[in-house]
């Protein structure tokens, strides 16, 4: 077992009320193992994740200071009645920990979630977040960990047949994960694969349960999502001690709109000074993100304290004409600038008081499609070709034709956009890890699984 996960499990002494729920689809070897291991008290089994959530919530609301661990076997999980929605019922358990862990083998002893994840099947209809924590005033837990799942909403999206572009107006408008106003000491999102979201992966608003409260986003793979991840606070009255984004792969993600004036261009968005006492962005791989890698909404004087250290940046910010490998590491409007500018890590070290060091700009050689994309502003002008040619050793993407014009909010026609967030297919077990030896220490890795 990974040292990190062992530390989580050992954070509190084992209690008689601790519960393990083993989940596996029926008619699989893992299901037979789950039934054999179940003793009806400390260990129970379930065929689907939804009923496991119900059992976990019931136990948490009654147990006090316990740990509930849901272990889910690799393979597919479908939602209740085929609806791609897994709501976790309201819980008020301030002393309890909940670990939801996917990617286990048939013995439930080992897990390889990036190679053999638990896939939550979205299908062609998604009307709300795929995983959502319920509660009229928010759930209350000591710790919550979600690890080892693959969520791909591509089948629910709508794409223009001619331009190969995502049609946002008729694609899902919900993020993949929603935590409500969760109150906890720690929220950990780790070892997951998030793919093809049309409206973001998540923007968790964690209410701190104590002075040491933190959000940890580590060892995840974010591929081809629009408006990807937002690190923000629910209000000025709450502040986390730490928000740490560590060892993730962010590749080929997209801005909110393919427009240089879009409100949310970057892949990782950082909110105001109330987000956390410190925001740590460490050891990540940012590659081929069209609107840029990191988007601080505020500069180093008005935003939170930010550390950007030991990350790899490559080919980000094409929307803003970024050309050099490291350009587009940060996108922002600083010093009252009227337009977004693309910065590389060296720019940050010279001009900002953020803690910036050890970042590199090199081609990680990940096997992911690079597409030619045409950006446009919403007055129907100034569009340009963004990515001229695929990088050497990287598979080329489809180009497509032109789409029918749509109308912006003010009624002004929008010039057709080619290849805006086209669907990315990811064969089972084909997470794109770096093939460049110097890049393998950055981003998500099987060796860093919880």
Tab-separated table of C-alpha atoms in Angstrom:
chain	number	residue	atom	x	y	z
A	1	UNK	CA	0.000	0.000	0.000
A	2	UNK	CA	1.211	3.502	-0.826
A	3	UNK	CA	2.653	5.415	2.148
A	4	UNK	CA	0.283	8.336	1.568
A	5	UNK	CA	-2.839	6.153	1.716
A	6	UNK	CA	-1.461	4.228	4.688
A	7	UNK	CA	-1.077	7.526	6.528
A	8	UNK	CA	-4.686	8.460	5.744
A	9	UNK	CA	-5.976	5.134	6.966
A	10	UNK	CA	-3.834	5.343	10.098
A	11	UNK	CA	-4.788	8.934	10.930
A	12	UNK	CA	-7.191	7.633	13.576
A	13	UNK	CA	-7.119	4.346	15.495
A	14	UNK	CA	-9.336	1.630	14.077
A	15	UNK	CA	-12.747	1.660	15.719
A	16	UNK	CA	-15.266	-1.105	16.104
A	17	UNK	CA	-17.643	0.957	13.990
A	18	UNK	CA	-15.327	1.203	10.980
A	19	UNK	CA	-16.908	-0.183	7.827
A	20	UNK	CA	-15.538	-1.472	4.529
A	21	UNK	CA	-17.876	-1.795	1.551
A	22	UNK	CA	-16.659	-3.941	-1.352
A	23	UNK	CA	-18.293	-3.080	-4.676
A	24	UNK	CA	-18.136	-5.115	-7.879
A	25	UNK	CA	-20.473	-5.736	-10.783
A	26	UNK	CA	-22.375	-8.987	-10.611
A	27	UNK	CA	-21.140	-11.990	-12.545
A	28	UNK	CA	-17.514	-10.979	-12.084
A	29	UNK	CA	-14.756	-12.669	-10.044
A	30	UNK	CA	-14.520	-9.531	-7.904
A	31	UNK	CA	-18.199	-9.844	-6.976
A	32	UNK	CA	-17.644	-13.383	-5.752
A	33	UNK	CA	-14.645	-12.201	-3.718
A	34	UNK	CA	-16.691	-9.394	-2.195
A	35	UNK	CA	-19.428	-11.799	-1.099
A	36	UNK	CA	-16.874	-14.183	0.369
A	37	UNK	CA	-15.138	-11.428	2.371
A	38	UNK	CA	-18.362	-9.862	3.677
A	39	UNK	CA	-19.146	-10.630	7.295
A	40	UNK	CA	-22.279	-8.507	7.544
A	41	UNK	CA	-20.847	-6.056	10.060
A	42	UNK	CA	-17.335	-4.698	9.472
A	43	UNK	CA	-17.311	-5.732	5.805
A	44	UNK	CA	-20.316	-5.718	3.487
A	45	UNK	CA	-20.672	-6.091	-0.273
A	46	UNK	CA	-22.646	-4.391	-3.021
A	47	UNK	CA	-23.053	-4.910	-6.741
A	48	UNK	CA	-23.280	-1.220	-7.603
A	49	UNK	CA	-21.842	2.041	-6.351
A	50	UNK	CA	-25.210	3.739	-5.738
A	51	UNK	CA	-26.379	1.291	-3.052
A	52	UNK	CA	-22.879	1.394	-1.568
A	53	UNK	CA	-23.227	5.169	-1.197
A	54	UNK	CA	-26.526	4.675	0.622
A	55	UNK	CA	-24.990	2.124	3.021
A	56	UNK	CA	-22.010	4.375	3.663
A	57	UNK	CA	-24.140	7.430	4.395
A	58	UNK	CA	-26.381	5.518	6.797
A	59	UNK	CA	-23.342	4.235	8.667
A	60	UNK	CA	-21.592	7.613	8.765
A	61	UNK	CA	-24.606	9.373	10.213
A	62	UNK	CA	-24.680	6.903	13.104
A	63	UNK	CA	-21.080	5.940	13.772
A	64	UNK	CA	-19.393	9.003	15.254
A	65	UNK	CA	-15.604	8.897	14.787
A	66	UNK	CA	-15.363	6.081	12.254
A	67	UNK	CA	-13.800	5.449	8.866
A	68	UNK	CA	-15.917	4.152	6.005
A	69	UNK	CA	-13.930	2.795	3.063
A	70	UNK	CA	-15.670	2.001	-0.202
A	71	UNK	CA	-13.471	-0.223	-2.399
A	72	UNK	CA	-14.681	-0.531	-5.985
A	73	UNK	CA	-13.366	-3.094	-8.447
A	74	UNK	CA	-12.045	-2.081	-11.855
A	75	UNK	CA	-14.526	-2.149	-14.677
A	76	UNK	CA	-17.766	-0.345	-15.409
A	77	UNK	CA	-20.306	1.018	-12.968
A	78	UNK	CA	-23.697	2.273	-14.164
A	79	UNK	CA	-26.022	4.625	-12.350
A	80	UNK	CA	-29.467	3.903	-10.939
A	81	UNK	CA	-31.877	3.179	-13.781
A	82	UNK	CA	-29.105	3.837	-16.248
A	83	UNK	CA	-28.943	7.542	-15.281
A	84	UNK	CA	-25.293	8.700	-15.057
A	85	UNK	CA	-25.621	10.278	-11.637
A	86	UNK	CA	-24.225	9.053	-8.323
A	87	UNK	CA	-25.538	11.275	-5.510
A	88	UNK	CA	-24.026	10.746	-2.068
A	89	UNK	CA	-26.774	11.270	0.523
A	90	UNK	CA	-26.526	14.035	3.106
A	91	UNK	CA	-24.174	13.211	5.971
A	92	UNK	CA	-23.440	15.023	9.222
A	93	UNK	CA	-20.426	13.179	10.604
A	94	UNK	CA	-17.799	15.736	11.697
A	95	UNK	CA	-15.545	13.097	13.238
A	96	UNK	CA	-15.690	10.564	10.401
A	97	UNK	CA	-13.601	9.838	7.316
A	98	UNK	CA	-14.948	8.593	3.983
A	99	UNK	CA	-12.631	6.998	1.429
A	100	UNK	CA	-14.088	6.155	-1.994
A	101	UNK	CA	-11.425	4.142	-3.809
A	102	UNK	CA	-11.737	2.662	-7.300
A	103	UNK	CA	-9.496	0.528	-9.466
A	104	UNK	CA	-9.171	-2.600	-7.298
A	105	UNK	CA	-8.340	-5.997	-8.740
A	106	UNK	CA	-10.564	-9.034	-8.241
A	107	UNK	CA	-8.949	-9.820	-4.888
A	108	UNK	CA	-9.518	-6.294	-3.503
A	109	UNK	CA	-5.909	-6.359	-2.332
A	110	UNK	CA	-4.240	-4.311	-5.078
A	111	UNK	CA	-5.266	-1.385	-7.226
A	112	UNK	CA	-3.999	0.206	-10.438
A	113	UNK	CA	-6.506	3.005	-11.034
A	114	UNK	CA	-4.658	4.757	-13.849
A	115	UNK	CA	-4.177	1.524	-15.796
A	116	UNK	CA	-7.420	-0.221	-14.806
A	117	UNK	CA	-9.787	2.367	-13.327
A	118	UNK	CA	-13.377	2.096	-12.253
A	119	UNK	CA	-15.261	3.718	-15.116
A	120	UNK	CA	-18.456	5.573	-14.248
A	121	UNK	CA	-20.478	5.129	-17.408
A	122	UNK	CA	-21.983	8.455	-18.492
A	123	UNK	CA	-23.645	7.429	-21.743
A	124	UNK	CA	-25.418	9.903	-24.016
A	125	UNK	CA	-27.438	11.744	-21.350
A	126	UNK	CA	-26.046	13.854	-18.504
A	127	UNK	CA	-28.204	16.486	-16.829
A	128	UNK	CA	-26.349	17.025	-13.547
A	129	UNK	CA	-22.932	16.346	-11.979
A	130	UNK	CA	-21.830	12.729	-12.266
A	131	UNK	CA	-20.817	12.511	-8.591
A	132	UNK	CA	-22.522	14.897	-6.211
A	133	UNK	CA	-22.569	15.259	-2.442
A	134	UNK	CA	-26.022	16.191	-1.229
A	135	UNK	CA	-27.049	18.376	1.695
A	136	UNK	CA	-29.285	21.405	2.082
A	137	UNK	CA	-26.512	23.141	3.999
A	138	UNK	CA	-23.657	20.932	2.867
A	139	UNK	CA	-22.199	17.623	3.990
A	140	UNK	CA	-20.017	17.463	7.106
A	141	UNK	CA	-17.082	15.044	7.384
A	142	UNK	CA	-13.624	15.058	8.861
A	143	UNK	CA	-12.028	13.759	5.654
A	144	UNK	CA	-13.203	12.830	2.178
A	145	UNK	CA	-11.084	11.049	-0.441
A	146	UNK	CA	-12.169	10.254	-4.006
A	147	UNK	CA	-9.606	8.185	-5.908
A	148	UNK	CA	-9.390	5.749	-8.795
A	149	UNK	CA	-12.238	6.648	-11.160
A	150	UNK	CA	-12.494	7.456	-14.848
A	151	UNK	CA	-15.261	9.838	-15.890
A	152	UNK	CA	-15.692	10.551	-19.601
A	153	UNK	CA	-18.673	12.667	-20.599
A	154	UNK	CA	-17.859	12.654	-24.321
A	155	UNK	CA	-20.845	10.508	-25.237
A	156	UNK	CA	-23.200	13.057	-23.646
A	157	UNK	CA	-21.664	16.001	-25.515
A	158	UNK	CA	-22.832	17.315	-28.861
A	159	UNK	CA	-20.369	18.013	-31.664
A	160	UNK	CA	-20.746	19.794	-34.975
A	161	UNK	CA	-20.406	17.266	-37.767
A	162	UNK	CA	-18.679	19.701	-40.123
A	163	UNK	CA	-16.355	21.670	-37.852
A	164	UNK	CA	-15.560	18.866	-35.364
A	165	UNK	CA	-16.216	21.381	-32.570
A	166	UNK	CA	-18.007	21.000	-29.258
A	167	UNK	CA	-21.477	22.542	-29.261
A	168	UNK	CA	-21.660	24.041	-25.795
A	169	UNK	CA	-25.268	25.129	-25.999
A	170	UNK	CA	-26.576	21.580	-26.303
A	171	UNK	CA	-23.867	19.770	-24.309
A	172	UNK	CA	-24.095	19.185	-20.536
A	173	UNK	CA	-23.834	22.352	-18.436
A	174	UNK	CA	-22.819	20.597	-15.206
A	175	UNK	CA	-19.303	19.773	-13.986
A	176	UNK	CA	-18.269	16.166	-13.444
A	177	UNK	CA	-17.930	16.497	-9.648
A	178	UNK	CA	-19.894	18.635	-7.185
A	179	UNK	CA	-19.249	18.732	-3.451
A	180	UNK	CA	-21.779	21.371	-2.452
A	181	UNK	CA	-20.637	23.334	0.556
A	182	UNK	CA	-18.763	20.437	2.100
A	183	UNK	CA	-17.349	21.071	5.574
A	184	UNK	CA	-14.216	19.040	6.282
A	185	UNK	CA	-10.616	19.169	7.419
A	186	UNK	CA	-9.349	17.578	4.207
A	187	UNK	CA	-10.664	16.885	0.722
A	188	UNK	CA	-8.453	14.689	-1.464
A	189	UNK	CA	-9.047	14.132	-5.189
A	190	UNK	CA	-6.424	11.679	-6.445
A	191	UNK	CA	-5.584	9.140	-9.153
A	192	UNK	CA	-8.608	9.877	-11.344
A	193	UNK	CA	-8.988	10.433	-15.085
A	194	UNK	CA	-11.333	13.224	-16.173
A	195	UNK	CA	-12.111	13.404	-19.870
A	196	UNK	CA	-14.201	15.462	-22.322
A	197	UNK	CA	-16.122	17.565	-19.814
A	198	UNK	CA	-18.031	20.343	-21.554
A	199	UNK	CA	-18.467	22.423	-18.394
A	200	UNK	CA	-15.530	21.834	-16.093
A	201	UNK	CA	-14.383	19.018	-13.860
A	202	UNK	CA	-14.994	20.646	-10.494
A	203	UNK	CA	-14.930	23.762	-8.352
A	204	UNK	CA	-15.114	22.350	-4.820
A	205	UNK	CA	-16.170	24.875	-2.192
A	206	UNK	CA	-14.714	23.409	0.982
A	207	UNK	CA	-15.728	25.004	4.242
A	208	UNK	CA	-12.820	24.462	6.637
A	209	UNK	CA	-13.644	22.381	9.690
A	210	UNK	CA	-10.526	23.671	11.465
A	211	UNK	CA	-7.455	25.834	11.103
A	212	UNK	CA	-5.527	23.111	9.239
A	213	UNK	CA	-8.124	22.466	6.518
A	214	UNK	CA	-6.848	21.710	3.029
A	215	UNK	CA	-7.744	20.540	-0.474
A	216	UNK	CA	-5.334	18.125	-2.158
A	217	UNK	CA	-5.601	17.522	-5.915
A	218	UNK	CA	-2.900	15.003	-6.768
A	219	UNK	CA	-1.934	12.486	-9.440
A	220	UNK	CA	-5.011	13.023	-11.612
A	221	UNK	CA	-5.186	13.150	-15.412
A	222	UNK	CA	-7.240	15.994	-16.919
A	223	UNK	CA	-7.732	15.550	-20.670
A	224	UNK	CA	-9.751	17.583	-23.164
A	225	UNK	CA	-11.978	19.385	-20.671
A	226	UNK	CA	-13.503	22.833	-21.077
A	227	UNK	CA	-13.150	25.203	-18.114
A	228	UNK	CA	-11.208	22.505	-16.311
A	229	UNK	CA	-10.493	23.093	-12.582
A	230	UNK	CA	-11.179	26.117	-10.376
A	231	UNK	CA	-9.541	26.630	-6.982
A	232	UNK	CA	-11.698	29.105	-5.117
A	233	UNK	CA	-13.296	29.801	-1.734
A	234	UNK	CA	-17.053	29.837	-1.058
A	235	UNK	CA	-16.848	33.205	0.713
A	236	UNK	CA	-14.566	35.766	2.318
A	237	UNK	CA	-15.488	34.358	5.732
A	238	UNK	CA	-13.738	31.048	5.124
A	239	UNK	CA	-10.157	30.291	4.180
A	240	UNK	CA	-8.311	27.032	3.811
A	241	UNK	CA	-4.816	26.731	5.164
A	242	UNK	CA	-3.633	25.050	1.974
A	243	UNK	CA	-4.791	24.235	-1.533
A	244	UNK	CA	-2.248	21.914	-3.126
A	245	UNK	CA	-2.286	20.844	-6.787
A	246	UNK	CA	0.460	18.233	-7.051
A	247	UNK	CA	1.695	15.814	-9.704
A	248	UNK	CA	-1.281	16.048	-12.065
A	249	UNK	CA	-1.315	15.880	-15.849
A	250	UNK	CA	-3.267	18.673	-17.548
A	251	UNK	CA	-3.230	18.058	-21.311
A	252	UNK	CA	-5.215	19.485	-24.230
A	253	UNK	CA	-7.782	21.309	-22.123
A	254	UNK	CA	-9.790	24.262	-23.420
A	255	UNK	CA	-10.902	27.769	-22.417
A	256	UNK	CA	-14.513	28.578	-21.648
A	257	UNK	CA	-14.839	30.015	-25.153
A	258	UNK	CA	-12.335	29.869	-28.034
A	259	UNK	CA	-12.085	33.644	-27.876
A	260	UNK	CA	-9.065	35.678	-26.674
A	261	UNK	CA	-11.467	37.799	-24.590
A	262	UNK	CA	-13.113	34.806	-22.887
A	263	UNK	CA	-13.718	35.140	-19.157
A	264	UNK	CA	-12.010	31.878	-18.196
A	265	UNK	CA	-9.078	31.016	-20.461
A	266	UNK	CA	-6.746	28.886	-18.347
A	267	UNK	CA	-6.824	25.206	-17.449
A	268	UNK	CA	-6.188	25.712	-13.730
A	269	UNK	CA	-7.960	28.783	-12.385
A	270	UNK	CA	-6.958	30.382	-9.070
A	271	UNK	CA	-9.444	32.579	-7.221
A	272	UNK	CA	-9.098	35.520	-4.859
A	273	UNK	CA	-7.080	35.946	-1.662
A	274	UNK	CA	-9.667	33.995	0.330
A	275	UNK	CA	-9.044	30.776	-1.611
A	276	UNK	CA	-6.382	29.597	0.845
A	277	UNK	CA	-3.501	30.897	2.916
A	278	UNK	CA	-1.296	29.252	0.305
A	279	UNK	CA	-1.906	27.737	-3.126
A	280	UNK	CA	0.810	25.250	-4.088
A	281	UNK	CA	1.170	24.143	-7.711
A	282	UNK	CA	3.942	21.557	-7.677
A	283	UNK	CA	5.204	18.775	-9.956
A	284	UNK	CA	2.456	19.007	-12.554
A	285	UNK	CA	2.632	18.520	-16.312
A	286	UNK	CA	0.842	21.183	-18.372
A	287	UNK	CA	0.886	20.446	-22.097
A	288	UNK	CA	-1.029	21.691	-25.143
A	289	UNK	CA	-3.671	23.555	-23.154
A	290	UNK	CA	-5.170	25.903	-25.715
A	291	UNK	CA	-6.083	28.782	-23.389
A	292	UNK	CA	-2.947	28.488	-21.270
A	293	UNK	CA	-1.956	26.517	-18.184
A	294	UNK	CA	-2.522	28.555	-14.995
A	295	UNK	CA	-4.995	31.432	-14.803
A	296	UNK	CA	-4.709	33.524	-11.620
A	297	UNK	CA	-7.719	35.819	-11.534
A	298	UNK	CA	-5.704	38.181	-9.331
A	299	UNK	CA	-2.043	39.123	-9.265
A	300	UNK	CA	0.534	38.521	-6.550
A	301	UNK	CA	-0.603	41.581	-4.598
A	302	UNK	CA	-4.353	41.011	-4.549
A	303	UNK	CA	-4.582	37.214	-4.841
A	304	UNK	CA	-3.491	34.374	-2.536
A	305	UNK	CA	0.110	33.411	-1.921
A	306	UNK	CA	1.012	31.110	-4.809
A	307	UNK	CA	3.903	28.677	-5.286
A	308	UNK	CA	4.608	27.462	-8.829
A	309	UNK	CA	7.465	25.008	-8.496
A	310	UNK	CA	8.964	22.066	-10.374
A	311	UNK	CA	6.279	21.931	-13.062
A	312	UNK	CA	6.678	21.083	-16.754
A	313	UNK	CA	5.119	23.461	-19.289
A	314	UNK	CA	4.891	22.784	-23.007
A	315	UNK	CA	2.842	24.219	-25.853
A	316	UNK	CA	0.252	26.098	-23.801
A	317	UNK	CA	-1.581	29.318	-24.705
A	318	UNK	CA	-1.984	28.943	-28.471
A	319	UNK	CA	-5.196	30.984	-28.196
A	320	UNK	CA	-3.017	33.985	-27.398
A	321	UNK	CA	-0.405	33.290	-30.044
A	322	UNK	CA	2.114	31.735	-27.651
A	323	UNK	CA	4.959	30.231	-29.687
A	324	UNK	CA	7.881	29.231	-27.462
A	325	UNK	CA	7.614	25.922	-25.555
A	326	UNK	CA	7.294	27.547	-22.122
A	327	UNK	CA	5.014	30.427	-23.081
A	328	UNK	CA	1.489	30.243	-21.744
A	329	UNK	CA	2.541	28.845	-18.358
A	330	UNK	CA	0.436	31.637	-16.878
A	331	UNK	CA	-2.328	33.656	-18.533
A	332	UNK	CA	-3.610	36.827	-16.925
A	333	UNK	CA	-4.500	40.479	-16.936
A	334	UNK	CA	-2.047	42.080	-14.539
A	335	UNK	CA	-1.141	45.664	-13.673
A	336	UNK	CA	-4.524	46.808	-15.037
A	337	UNK	CA	-3.868	45.409	-18.488
A	338	UNK	CA	-6.815	45.498	-20.893
A	339	UNK	CA	-6.001	42.161	-22.546
A	340	UNK	CA	-4.727	38.789	-21.433
A	341	UNK	CA	-1.014	38.181	-21.767
A	342	UNK	CA	0.864	34.870	-21.884
A	343	UNK	CA	3.840	34.469	-19.540
A	344	UNK	CA	6.502	31.813	-19.180
A	345	UNK	CA	7.983	30.746	-15.849
A	346	UNK	CA	10.994	33.040	-16.275
A	347	UNK	CA	8.652	36.039	-16.580
A	348	UNK	CA	7.045	35.108	-13.286
A	349	UNK	CA	10.360	34.872	-11.462
A	350	UNK	CA	11.342	38.364	-12.577
A	351	UNK	CA	8.108	40.325	-12.222
A	352	UNK	CA	6.019	38.707	-9.484
A	353	UNK	CA	6.447	37.955	-5.800
A	354	UNK	CA	4.971	34.480	-6.174
A	355	UNK	CA	7.313	31.662	-5.207
A	356	UNK	CA	8.442	30.382	-8.610
A	357	UNK	CA	11.346	27.981	-9.109
A	358	UNK	CA	12.479	24.753	-10.765
A	359	UNK	CA	9.983	24.844	-13.641
A	360	UNK	CA	11.005	23.482	-17.052
A	361	UNK	CA	9.836	23.855	-20.637
A	362	UNK	CA	10.294	20.714	-22.697
A	363	UNK	CA	8.300	18.396	-24.923
A	364	UNK	CA	7.037	15.501	-22.750
A	365	UNK	CA	6.147	13.531	-25.892
A	366	UNK	CA	2.786	12.366	-24.719
A	367	UNK	CA	0.730	10.419	-27.224
A	368	UNK	CA	-2.224	12.728	-27.616
A	369	UNK	CA	-3.732	14.370	-30.682
A	370	UNK	CA	-2.814	17.940	-31.532
A	371	UNK	CA	-5.446	19.691	-33.634
A	372	UNK	CA	-5.420	22.801	-35.766
A	373	UNK	CA	-7.847	25.182	-34.125
A	374	UNK	CA	-9.249	28.455	-35.344
A	375	UNK	CA	-9.854	31.042	-32.608
A	376	UNK	CA	-12.238	33.949	-33.028
A	377	UNK	CA	-13.462	36.913	-31.060
A	378	UNK	CA	-17.163	37.482	-30.632
A	379	UNK	CA	-17.315	40.327	-33.097
A	380	UNK	CA	-16.462	37.929	-35.875
A	381	UNK	CA	-12.892	39.007	-36.573
A	382	UNK	CA	-9.289	38.459	-35.611
A	383	UNK	CA	-9.392	34.687	-35.911
A	384	UNK	CA	-6.124	32.902	-36.414
A	385	UNK	CA	-4.646	29.445	-36.774
A	386	UNK	CA	-3.414	28.330	-33.373
A	387	UNK	CA	-1.475	25.084	-33.716
A	388	UNK	CA	0.278	24.850	-37.028
A	389	UNK	CA	1.536	21.267	-37.055
A	390	UNK	CA	1.577	18.341	-34.637
A	391	UNK	CA	4.740	18.025	-32.627
A	392	UNK	CA	7.117	15.295	-33.719
A	393	UNK	CA	6.138	11.945	-32.261
A	394	UNK	CA	2.594	13.129	-31.487
A	395	UNK	CA	-0.423	11.833	-33.324
A	396	UNK	CA	-2.155	14.363	-35.586
A	397	UNK	CA	-5.818	15.215	-34.986
A	398	UNK	CA	-8.708	15.626	-37.407
A	399	UNK	CA	-9.324	19.000	-38.971
A	400	UNK	CA	-12.923	19.066	-40.181
A	401	UNK	CA	-14.759	21.776	-42.095
A	402	UNK	CA	-16.732	24.855	-41.132
A	403	UNK	CA	-19.827	24.979	-38.924
A	404	UNK	CA	-22.929	27.079	-39.393
A	405	UNK	CA	-22.641	30.478	-37.643
A	406	UNK	CA	-24.180	30.836	-34.207
A	407	UNK	CA	-25.184	34.011	-32.379
A	408	UNK	CA	-23.434	35.523	-29.382
A	409	UNK	CA	-25.319	36.895	-26.372
A	410	UNK	CA	-25.552	40.336	-28.022
A	411	UNK	CA	-26.870	38.883	-31.272
A	412	UNK	CA	-23.650	39.415	-33.219
A	413	UNK	CA	-22.871	36.384	-35.417
A	414	UNK	CA	-19.887	34.303	-34.421
A	415	UNK	CA	-17.497	33.260	-37.138
A	416	UNK	CA	-17.376	29.438	-37.332
A	417	UNK	CA	-14.688	27.811	-35.220
A	418	UNK	CA	-12.843	24.718	-36.340
A	419	UNK	CA	-11.832	21.991	-33.864
A	420	UNK	CA	-12.924	23.619	-30.615
A	421	UNK	CA	-12.676	20.861	-27.981
A	422	UNK	CA	-13.299	17.924	-30.347
A	423	UNK	CA	-13.982	14.662	-28.567
A	424	UNK	CA	-10.911	12.740	-27.462
A	425	UNK	CA	-11.105	8.951	-27.443
A	426	UNK	CA	-9.074	7.185	-24.776
A	427	UNK	CA	-8.783	3.416	-25.164
A	428	UNK	CA	-8.844	1.415	-21.952
A	429	UNK	CA	-5.546	1.678	-20.111
A	430	UNK	CA	-4.151	4.233	-22.568
A	431	UNK	CA	-3.543	7.190	-20.260
A	432	UNK	CA	-0.921	9.319	-22.055
A	433	UNK	CA	2.180	9.309	-19.881
A	434	UNK	CA	5.354	11.116	-21.014
A	435	UNK	CA	7.684	9.114	-23.217
A	436	UNK	CA	10.488	11.653	-22.927
A	437	UNK	CA	12.723	10.316	-20.081
A	438	UNK	CA	13.388	13.803	-18.696
A	439	UNK	CA	9.635	14.413	-18.404
A	440	UNK	CA	8.631	11.289	-16.520
A	441	UNK	CA	9.033	12.860	-13.099
A	442	UNK	CA	6.234	15.327	-13.886
A	443	UNK	CA	2.510	14.756	-13.879
A	444	UNK	CA	0.465	11.698	-13.025
A	445	UNK	CA	2.168	8.332	-12.598
A	446	UNK	CA	1.265	4.798	-11.596
A	447	UNK	CA	4.044	4.964	-9.009
A	448	UNK	CA	2.303	7.798	-7.137
A	449	UNK	CA	-1.100	6.189	-6.715
A	450	UNK	CA	-2.477	6.412	-3.160
